[in-house]
CSV table of N, CA and C in Angstrom, one decimal:
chain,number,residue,atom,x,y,z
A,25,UNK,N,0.8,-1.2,0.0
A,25,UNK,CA,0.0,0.0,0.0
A,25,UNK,C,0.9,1.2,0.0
A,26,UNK,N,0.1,2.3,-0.9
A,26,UNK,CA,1.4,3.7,-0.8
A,26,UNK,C,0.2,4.5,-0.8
A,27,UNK,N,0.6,5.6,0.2
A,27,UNK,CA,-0.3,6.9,0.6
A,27,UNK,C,0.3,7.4,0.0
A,28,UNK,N,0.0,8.8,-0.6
A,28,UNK,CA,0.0,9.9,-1.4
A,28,UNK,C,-0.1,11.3,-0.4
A,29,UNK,N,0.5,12.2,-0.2
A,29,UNK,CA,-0.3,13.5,0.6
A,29,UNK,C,0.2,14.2,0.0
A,30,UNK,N,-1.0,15.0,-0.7
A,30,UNK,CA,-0.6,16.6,-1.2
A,30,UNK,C,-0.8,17.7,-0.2
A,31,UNK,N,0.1,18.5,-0.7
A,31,UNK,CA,-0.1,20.0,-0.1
A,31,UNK,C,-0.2,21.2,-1.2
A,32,UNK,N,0.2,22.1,-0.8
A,32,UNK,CA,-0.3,23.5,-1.4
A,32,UNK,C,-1.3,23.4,-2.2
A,33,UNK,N,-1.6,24.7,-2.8
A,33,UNK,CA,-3.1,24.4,-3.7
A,33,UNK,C,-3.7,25.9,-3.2
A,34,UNK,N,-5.2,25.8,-3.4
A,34,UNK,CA,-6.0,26.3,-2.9
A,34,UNK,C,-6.2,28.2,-3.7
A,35,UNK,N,-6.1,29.4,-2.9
A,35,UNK,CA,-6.5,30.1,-4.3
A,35,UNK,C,-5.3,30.9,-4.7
A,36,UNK,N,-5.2,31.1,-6.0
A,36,UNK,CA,-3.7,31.8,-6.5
A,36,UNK,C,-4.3,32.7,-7.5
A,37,UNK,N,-3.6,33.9,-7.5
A,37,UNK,CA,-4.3,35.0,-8.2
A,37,UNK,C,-3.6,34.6,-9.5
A,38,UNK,N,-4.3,35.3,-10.9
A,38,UNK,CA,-4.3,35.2,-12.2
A,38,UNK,C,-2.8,35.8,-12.5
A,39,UNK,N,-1.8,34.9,-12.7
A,39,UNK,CA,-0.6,35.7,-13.3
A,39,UNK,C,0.7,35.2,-11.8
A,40,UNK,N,-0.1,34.8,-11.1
A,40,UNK,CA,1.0,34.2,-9.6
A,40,UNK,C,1.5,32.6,-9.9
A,41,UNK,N,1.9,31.8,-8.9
A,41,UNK,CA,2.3,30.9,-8.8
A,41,UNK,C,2.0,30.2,-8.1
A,42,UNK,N,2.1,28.5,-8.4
A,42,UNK,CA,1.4,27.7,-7.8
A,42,UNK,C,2.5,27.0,-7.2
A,43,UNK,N,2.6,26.5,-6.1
A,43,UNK,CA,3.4,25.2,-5.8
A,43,UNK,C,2.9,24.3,-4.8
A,44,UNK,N,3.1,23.2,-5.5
A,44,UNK,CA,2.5,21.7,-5.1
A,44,UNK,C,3.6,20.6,-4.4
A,45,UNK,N,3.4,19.9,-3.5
A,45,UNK,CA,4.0,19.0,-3.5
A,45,UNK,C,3.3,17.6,-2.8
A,46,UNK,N,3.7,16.7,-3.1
A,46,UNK,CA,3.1,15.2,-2.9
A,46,UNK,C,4.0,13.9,-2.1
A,47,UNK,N,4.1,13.9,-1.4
A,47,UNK,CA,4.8,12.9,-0.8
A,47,UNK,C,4.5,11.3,-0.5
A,48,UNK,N,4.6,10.3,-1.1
A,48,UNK,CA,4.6,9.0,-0.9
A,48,UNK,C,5.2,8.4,0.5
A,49,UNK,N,4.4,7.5,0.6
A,49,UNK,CA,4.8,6.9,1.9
A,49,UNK,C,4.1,5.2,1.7
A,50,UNK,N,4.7,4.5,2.5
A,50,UNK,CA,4.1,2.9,2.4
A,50,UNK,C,5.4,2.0,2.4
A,51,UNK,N,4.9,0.9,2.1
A,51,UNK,CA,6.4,-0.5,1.6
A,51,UNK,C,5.9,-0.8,0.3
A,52,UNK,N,6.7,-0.2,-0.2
A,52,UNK,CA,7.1,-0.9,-1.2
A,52,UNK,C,8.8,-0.5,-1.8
A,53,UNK,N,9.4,-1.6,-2.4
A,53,UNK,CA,10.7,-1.4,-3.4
A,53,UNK,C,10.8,0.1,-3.8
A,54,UNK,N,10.3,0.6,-4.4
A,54,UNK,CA,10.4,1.6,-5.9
A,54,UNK,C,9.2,2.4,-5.6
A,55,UNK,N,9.0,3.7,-5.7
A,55,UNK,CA,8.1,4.4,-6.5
A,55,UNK,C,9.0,4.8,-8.0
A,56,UNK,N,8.1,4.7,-8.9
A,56,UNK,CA,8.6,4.3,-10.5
A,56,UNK,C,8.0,6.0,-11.0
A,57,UNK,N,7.0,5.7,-11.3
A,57,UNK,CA,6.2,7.1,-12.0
A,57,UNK,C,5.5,8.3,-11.0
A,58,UNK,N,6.1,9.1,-10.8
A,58,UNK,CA,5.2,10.1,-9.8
A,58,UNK,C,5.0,11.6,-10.4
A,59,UNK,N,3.6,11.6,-11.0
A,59,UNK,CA,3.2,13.1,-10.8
A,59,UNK,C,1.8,13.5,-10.6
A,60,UNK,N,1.9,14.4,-11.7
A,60,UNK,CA,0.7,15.0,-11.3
A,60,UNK,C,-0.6,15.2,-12.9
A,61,UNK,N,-1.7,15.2,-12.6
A,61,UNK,CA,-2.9,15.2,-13.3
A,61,UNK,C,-4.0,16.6,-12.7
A,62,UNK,N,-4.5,16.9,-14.0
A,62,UNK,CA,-5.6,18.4,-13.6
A,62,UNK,C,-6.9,17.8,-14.2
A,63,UNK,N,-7.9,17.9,-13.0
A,63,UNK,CA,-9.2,17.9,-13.9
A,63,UNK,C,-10.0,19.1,-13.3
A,64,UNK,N,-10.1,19.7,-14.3
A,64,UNK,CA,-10.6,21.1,-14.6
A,64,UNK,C,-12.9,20.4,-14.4
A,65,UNK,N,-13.1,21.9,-14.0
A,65,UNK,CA,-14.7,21.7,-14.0
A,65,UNK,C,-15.6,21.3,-15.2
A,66,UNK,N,-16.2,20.1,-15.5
A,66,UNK,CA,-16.7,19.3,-15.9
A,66,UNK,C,-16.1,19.0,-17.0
A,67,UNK,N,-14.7,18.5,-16.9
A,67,UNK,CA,-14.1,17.7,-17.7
A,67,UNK,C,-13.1,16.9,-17.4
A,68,UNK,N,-12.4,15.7,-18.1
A,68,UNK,CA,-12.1,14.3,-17.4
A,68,UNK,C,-10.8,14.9,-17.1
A,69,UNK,N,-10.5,14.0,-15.8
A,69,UNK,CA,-8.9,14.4,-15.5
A,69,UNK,C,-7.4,13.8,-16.5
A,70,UNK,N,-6.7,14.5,-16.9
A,70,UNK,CA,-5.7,14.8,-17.7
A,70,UNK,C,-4.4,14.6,-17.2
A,71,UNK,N,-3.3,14.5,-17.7
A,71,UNK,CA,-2.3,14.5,-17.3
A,71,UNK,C,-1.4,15.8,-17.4
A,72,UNK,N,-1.0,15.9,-16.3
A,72,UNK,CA,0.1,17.4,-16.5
A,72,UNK,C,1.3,17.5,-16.4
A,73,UNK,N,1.8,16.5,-15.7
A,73,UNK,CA,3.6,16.4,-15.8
A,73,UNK,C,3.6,15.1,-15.1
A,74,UNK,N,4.6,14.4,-15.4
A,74,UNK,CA,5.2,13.6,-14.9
A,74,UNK,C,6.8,13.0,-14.5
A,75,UNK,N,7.5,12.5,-13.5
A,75,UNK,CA,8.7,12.2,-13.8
A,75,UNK,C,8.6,10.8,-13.1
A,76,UNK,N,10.1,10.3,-13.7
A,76,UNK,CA,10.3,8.7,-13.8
A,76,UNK,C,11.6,9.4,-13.3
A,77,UNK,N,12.0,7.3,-12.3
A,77,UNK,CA,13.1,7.1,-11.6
A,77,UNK,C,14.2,7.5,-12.1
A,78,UNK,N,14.5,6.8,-13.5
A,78,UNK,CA,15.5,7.2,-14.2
A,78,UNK,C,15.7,8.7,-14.6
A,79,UNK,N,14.9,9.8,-14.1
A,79,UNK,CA,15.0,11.1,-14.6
A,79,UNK,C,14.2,11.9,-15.5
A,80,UNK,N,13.8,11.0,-16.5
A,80,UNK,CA,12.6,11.6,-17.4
A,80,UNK,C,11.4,12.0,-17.0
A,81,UNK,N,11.4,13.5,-17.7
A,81,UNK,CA,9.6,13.8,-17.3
A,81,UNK,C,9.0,14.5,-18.3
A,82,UNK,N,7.6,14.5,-18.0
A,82,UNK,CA,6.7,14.2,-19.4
A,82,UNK,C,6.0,15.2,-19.0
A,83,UNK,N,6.0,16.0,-20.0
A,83,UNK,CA,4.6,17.2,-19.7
A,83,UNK,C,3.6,17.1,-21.1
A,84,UNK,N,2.4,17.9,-20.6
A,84,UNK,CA,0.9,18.1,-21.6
A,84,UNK,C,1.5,18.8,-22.5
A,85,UNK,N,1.0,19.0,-23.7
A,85,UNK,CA,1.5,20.2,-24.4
A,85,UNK,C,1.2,21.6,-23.7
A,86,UNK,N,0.0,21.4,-23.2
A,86,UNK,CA,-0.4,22.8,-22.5
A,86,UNK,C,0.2,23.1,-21.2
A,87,UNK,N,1.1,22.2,-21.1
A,87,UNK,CA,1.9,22.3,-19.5
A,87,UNK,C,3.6,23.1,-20.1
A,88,UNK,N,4.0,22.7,-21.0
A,88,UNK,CA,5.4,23.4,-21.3
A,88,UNK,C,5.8,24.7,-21.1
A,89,UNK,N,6.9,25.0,-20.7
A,89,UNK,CA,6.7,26.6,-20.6
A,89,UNK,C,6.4,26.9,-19.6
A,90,UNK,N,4.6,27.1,-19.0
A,90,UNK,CA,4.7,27.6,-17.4
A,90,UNK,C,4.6,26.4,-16.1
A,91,UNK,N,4.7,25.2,-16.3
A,91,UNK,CA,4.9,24.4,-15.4
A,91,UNK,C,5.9,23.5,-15.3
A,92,UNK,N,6.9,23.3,-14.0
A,92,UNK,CA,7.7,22.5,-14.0
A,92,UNK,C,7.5,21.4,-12.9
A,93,UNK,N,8.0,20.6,-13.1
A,93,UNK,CA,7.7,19.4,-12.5
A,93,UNK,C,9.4,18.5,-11.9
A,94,UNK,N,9.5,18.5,-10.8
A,94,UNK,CA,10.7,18.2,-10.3
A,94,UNK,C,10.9,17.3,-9.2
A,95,UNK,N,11.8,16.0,-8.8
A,95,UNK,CA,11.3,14.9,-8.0
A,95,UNK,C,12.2,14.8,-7.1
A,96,UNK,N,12.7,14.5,-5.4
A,96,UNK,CA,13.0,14.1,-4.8
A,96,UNK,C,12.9,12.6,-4.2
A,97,UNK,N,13.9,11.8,-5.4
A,97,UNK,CA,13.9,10.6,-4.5
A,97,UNK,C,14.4,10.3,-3.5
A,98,UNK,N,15.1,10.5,-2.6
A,98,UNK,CA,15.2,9.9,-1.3
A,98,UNK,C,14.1,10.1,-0.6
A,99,UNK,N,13.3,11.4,-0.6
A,99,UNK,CA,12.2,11.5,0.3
A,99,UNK,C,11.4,11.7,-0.7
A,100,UNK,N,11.1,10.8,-1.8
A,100,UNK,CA,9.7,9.8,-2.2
A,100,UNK,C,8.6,11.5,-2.8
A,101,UNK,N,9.2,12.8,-2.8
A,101,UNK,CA,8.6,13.5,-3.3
A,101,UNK,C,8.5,14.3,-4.3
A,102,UNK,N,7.5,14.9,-4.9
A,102,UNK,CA,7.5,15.3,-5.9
A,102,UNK,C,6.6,16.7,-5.8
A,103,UNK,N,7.6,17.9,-6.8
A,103,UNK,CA,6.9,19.0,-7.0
A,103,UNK,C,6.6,19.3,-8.2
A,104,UNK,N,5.5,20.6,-7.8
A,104,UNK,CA,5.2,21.1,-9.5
A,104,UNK,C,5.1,22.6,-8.8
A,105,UNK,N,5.4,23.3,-10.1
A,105,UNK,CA,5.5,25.0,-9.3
A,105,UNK,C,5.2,25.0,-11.1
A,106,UNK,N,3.8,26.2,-10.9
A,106,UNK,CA,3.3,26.6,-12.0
A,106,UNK,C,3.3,27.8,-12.0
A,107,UNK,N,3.7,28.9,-13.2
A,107,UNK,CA,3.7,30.4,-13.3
A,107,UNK,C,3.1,31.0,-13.9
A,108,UNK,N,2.8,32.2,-14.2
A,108,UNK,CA,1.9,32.5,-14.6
A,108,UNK,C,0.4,32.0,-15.0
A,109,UNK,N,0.0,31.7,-13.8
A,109,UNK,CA,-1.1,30.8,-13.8
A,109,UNK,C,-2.4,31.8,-14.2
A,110,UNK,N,-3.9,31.0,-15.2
A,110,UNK,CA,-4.7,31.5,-15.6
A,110,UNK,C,-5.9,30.6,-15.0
A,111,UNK,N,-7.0,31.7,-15.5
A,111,UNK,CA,-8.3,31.1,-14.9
A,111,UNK,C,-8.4,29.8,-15.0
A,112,UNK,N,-8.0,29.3,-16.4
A,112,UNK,CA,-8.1,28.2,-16.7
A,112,UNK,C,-7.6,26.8,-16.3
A,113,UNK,N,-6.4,27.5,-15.4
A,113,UNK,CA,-5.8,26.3,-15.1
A,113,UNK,C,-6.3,25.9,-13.1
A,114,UNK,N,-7.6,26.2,-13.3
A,114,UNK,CA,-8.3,26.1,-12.2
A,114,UNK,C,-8.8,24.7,-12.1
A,115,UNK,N,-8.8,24.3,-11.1
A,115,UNK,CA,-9.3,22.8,-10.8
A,115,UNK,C,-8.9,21.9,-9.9
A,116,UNK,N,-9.2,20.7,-9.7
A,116,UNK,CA,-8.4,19.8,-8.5
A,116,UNK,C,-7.4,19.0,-9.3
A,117,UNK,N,-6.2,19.5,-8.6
A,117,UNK,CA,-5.0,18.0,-9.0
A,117,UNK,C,-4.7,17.4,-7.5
A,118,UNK,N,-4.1,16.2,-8.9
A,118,UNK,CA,-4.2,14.9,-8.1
A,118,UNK,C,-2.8,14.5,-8.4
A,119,UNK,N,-2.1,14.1,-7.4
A,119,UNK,CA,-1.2,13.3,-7.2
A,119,UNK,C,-1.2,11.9,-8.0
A,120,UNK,N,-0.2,11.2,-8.7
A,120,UNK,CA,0.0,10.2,-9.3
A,120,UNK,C,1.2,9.7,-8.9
A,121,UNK,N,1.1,8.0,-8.4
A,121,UNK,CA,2.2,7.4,-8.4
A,121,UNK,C,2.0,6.0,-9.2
A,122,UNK,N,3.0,5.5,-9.2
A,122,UNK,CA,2.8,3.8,-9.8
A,122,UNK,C,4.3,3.3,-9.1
A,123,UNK,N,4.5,2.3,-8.2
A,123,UNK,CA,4.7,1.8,-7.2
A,123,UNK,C,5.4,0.3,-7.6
A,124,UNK,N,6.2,0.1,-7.0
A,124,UNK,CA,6.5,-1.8,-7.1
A,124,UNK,C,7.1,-2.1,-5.8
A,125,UNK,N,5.7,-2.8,-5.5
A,125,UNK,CA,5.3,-2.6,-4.1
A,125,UNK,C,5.6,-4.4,-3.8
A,126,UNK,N,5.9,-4.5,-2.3
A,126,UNK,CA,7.3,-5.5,-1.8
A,126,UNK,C,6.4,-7.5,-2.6
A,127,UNK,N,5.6,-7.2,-3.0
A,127,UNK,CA,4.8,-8.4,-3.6
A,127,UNK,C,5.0,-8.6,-5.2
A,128,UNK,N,6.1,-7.7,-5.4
A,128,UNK,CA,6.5,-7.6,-6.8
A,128,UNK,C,5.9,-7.4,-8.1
A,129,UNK,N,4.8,-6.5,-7.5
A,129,UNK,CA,4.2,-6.1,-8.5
A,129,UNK,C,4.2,-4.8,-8.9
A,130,UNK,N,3.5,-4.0,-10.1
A,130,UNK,CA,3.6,-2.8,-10.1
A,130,UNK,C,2.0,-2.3,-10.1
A,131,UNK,N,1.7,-1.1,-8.7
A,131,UNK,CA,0.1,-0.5,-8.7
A,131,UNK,C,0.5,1.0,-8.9
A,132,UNK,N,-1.0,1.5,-9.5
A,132,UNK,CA,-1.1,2.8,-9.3
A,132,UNK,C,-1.8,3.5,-8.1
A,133,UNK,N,-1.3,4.6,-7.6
A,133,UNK,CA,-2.0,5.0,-6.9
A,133,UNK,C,-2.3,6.5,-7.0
A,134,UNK,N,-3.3,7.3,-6.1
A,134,UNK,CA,-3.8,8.5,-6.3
A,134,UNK,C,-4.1,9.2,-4.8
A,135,UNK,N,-3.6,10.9,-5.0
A,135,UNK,CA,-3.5,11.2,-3.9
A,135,UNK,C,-5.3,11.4,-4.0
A,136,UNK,N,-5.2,11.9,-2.4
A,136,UNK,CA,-7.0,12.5,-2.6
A,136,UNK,C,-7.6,14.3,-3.3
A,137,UNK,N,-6.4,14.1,-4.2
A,137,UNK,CA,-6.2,15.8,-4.4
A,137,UNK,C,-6.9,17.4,-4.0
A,138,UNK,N,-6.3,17.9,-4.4
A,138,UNK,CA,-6.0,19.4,-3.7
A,138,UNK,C,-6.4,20.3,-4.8
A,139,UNK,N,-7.7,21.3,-4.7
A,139,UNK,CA,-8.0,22.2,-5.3
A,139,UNK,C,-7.3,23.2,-5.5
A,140,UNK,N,-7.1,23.8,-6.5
A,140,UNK,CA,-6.7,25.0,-7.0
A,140,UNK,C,-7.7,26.2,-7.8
A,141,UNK,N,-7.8,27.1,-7.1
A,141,UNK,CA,-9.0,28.3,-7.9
A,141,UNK,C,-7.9,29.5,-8.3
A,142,UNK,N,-8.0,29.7,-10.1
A,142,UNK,CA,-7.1,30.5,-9.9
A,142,UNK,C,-7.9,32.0,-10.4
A,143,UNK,N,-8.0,33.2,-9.3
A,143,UNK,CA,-9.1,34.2,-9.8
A,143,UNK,C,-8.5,35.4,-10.5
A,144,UNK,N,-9.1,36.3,-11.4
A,144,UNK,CA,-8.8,37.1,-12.0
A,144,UNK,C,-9.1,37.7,-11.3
């Protein structure tokens, strides 16, 4: 089993900055894949960045440029710091991990994410 706990969030003015972070915890081997996903009001949740163990990370197209996404493995954490943020990028994210957890398998898991309102 791996818990997930987000922090920051909540309201950030049009043109400020967001910063997020997520921390894993549990037994298992590896956390493998850890980021993050936006689902915006009444549409499906999406992927927004991601990084892997070996150092790669993956962003949306619509994430390049003002969001970065950056990982601490020893302490199993992962940030995102978004800039210049717009109305649009208002919504709840969600923490993402995928895990290879001590039964040798690989799960995904999800934090219970953390709203963000961003107002003009």
């Amino acid at each position: 089993q791996v818990q997930l706990v987000e922090s920051g969030g909540g309201l950030v003015q049009a043109g400020g900055t967001l910063r997020l972070s997520c921390k894993a915890s549990g037994k298992f081997f590896t956390i493998n894949r850890l980021g993050w996903y936006r689902q915006a009001p009444g549409t499906q949740r999406e992927m927004l960045a991601l990084t892997f163990r070996d150092g790669k990370v993956e962003y949306a197209d619509g994430a390049v440029g003002r969001f970065t996404i950056s990982r601490d493995n020893a302490a199993n954490t992962v940030y995102l710091e978004g800039t210049d943020m717009k109305p649009e990028d208002t919504g709840v994210y969600y923490c993402n991990t995928r895990a290879y957890e001590l039964d040798f398998n690989y799960r995904d898991y999800w934090g219970q994410g953390t709203p963000v309102t961003v107002s003009s």
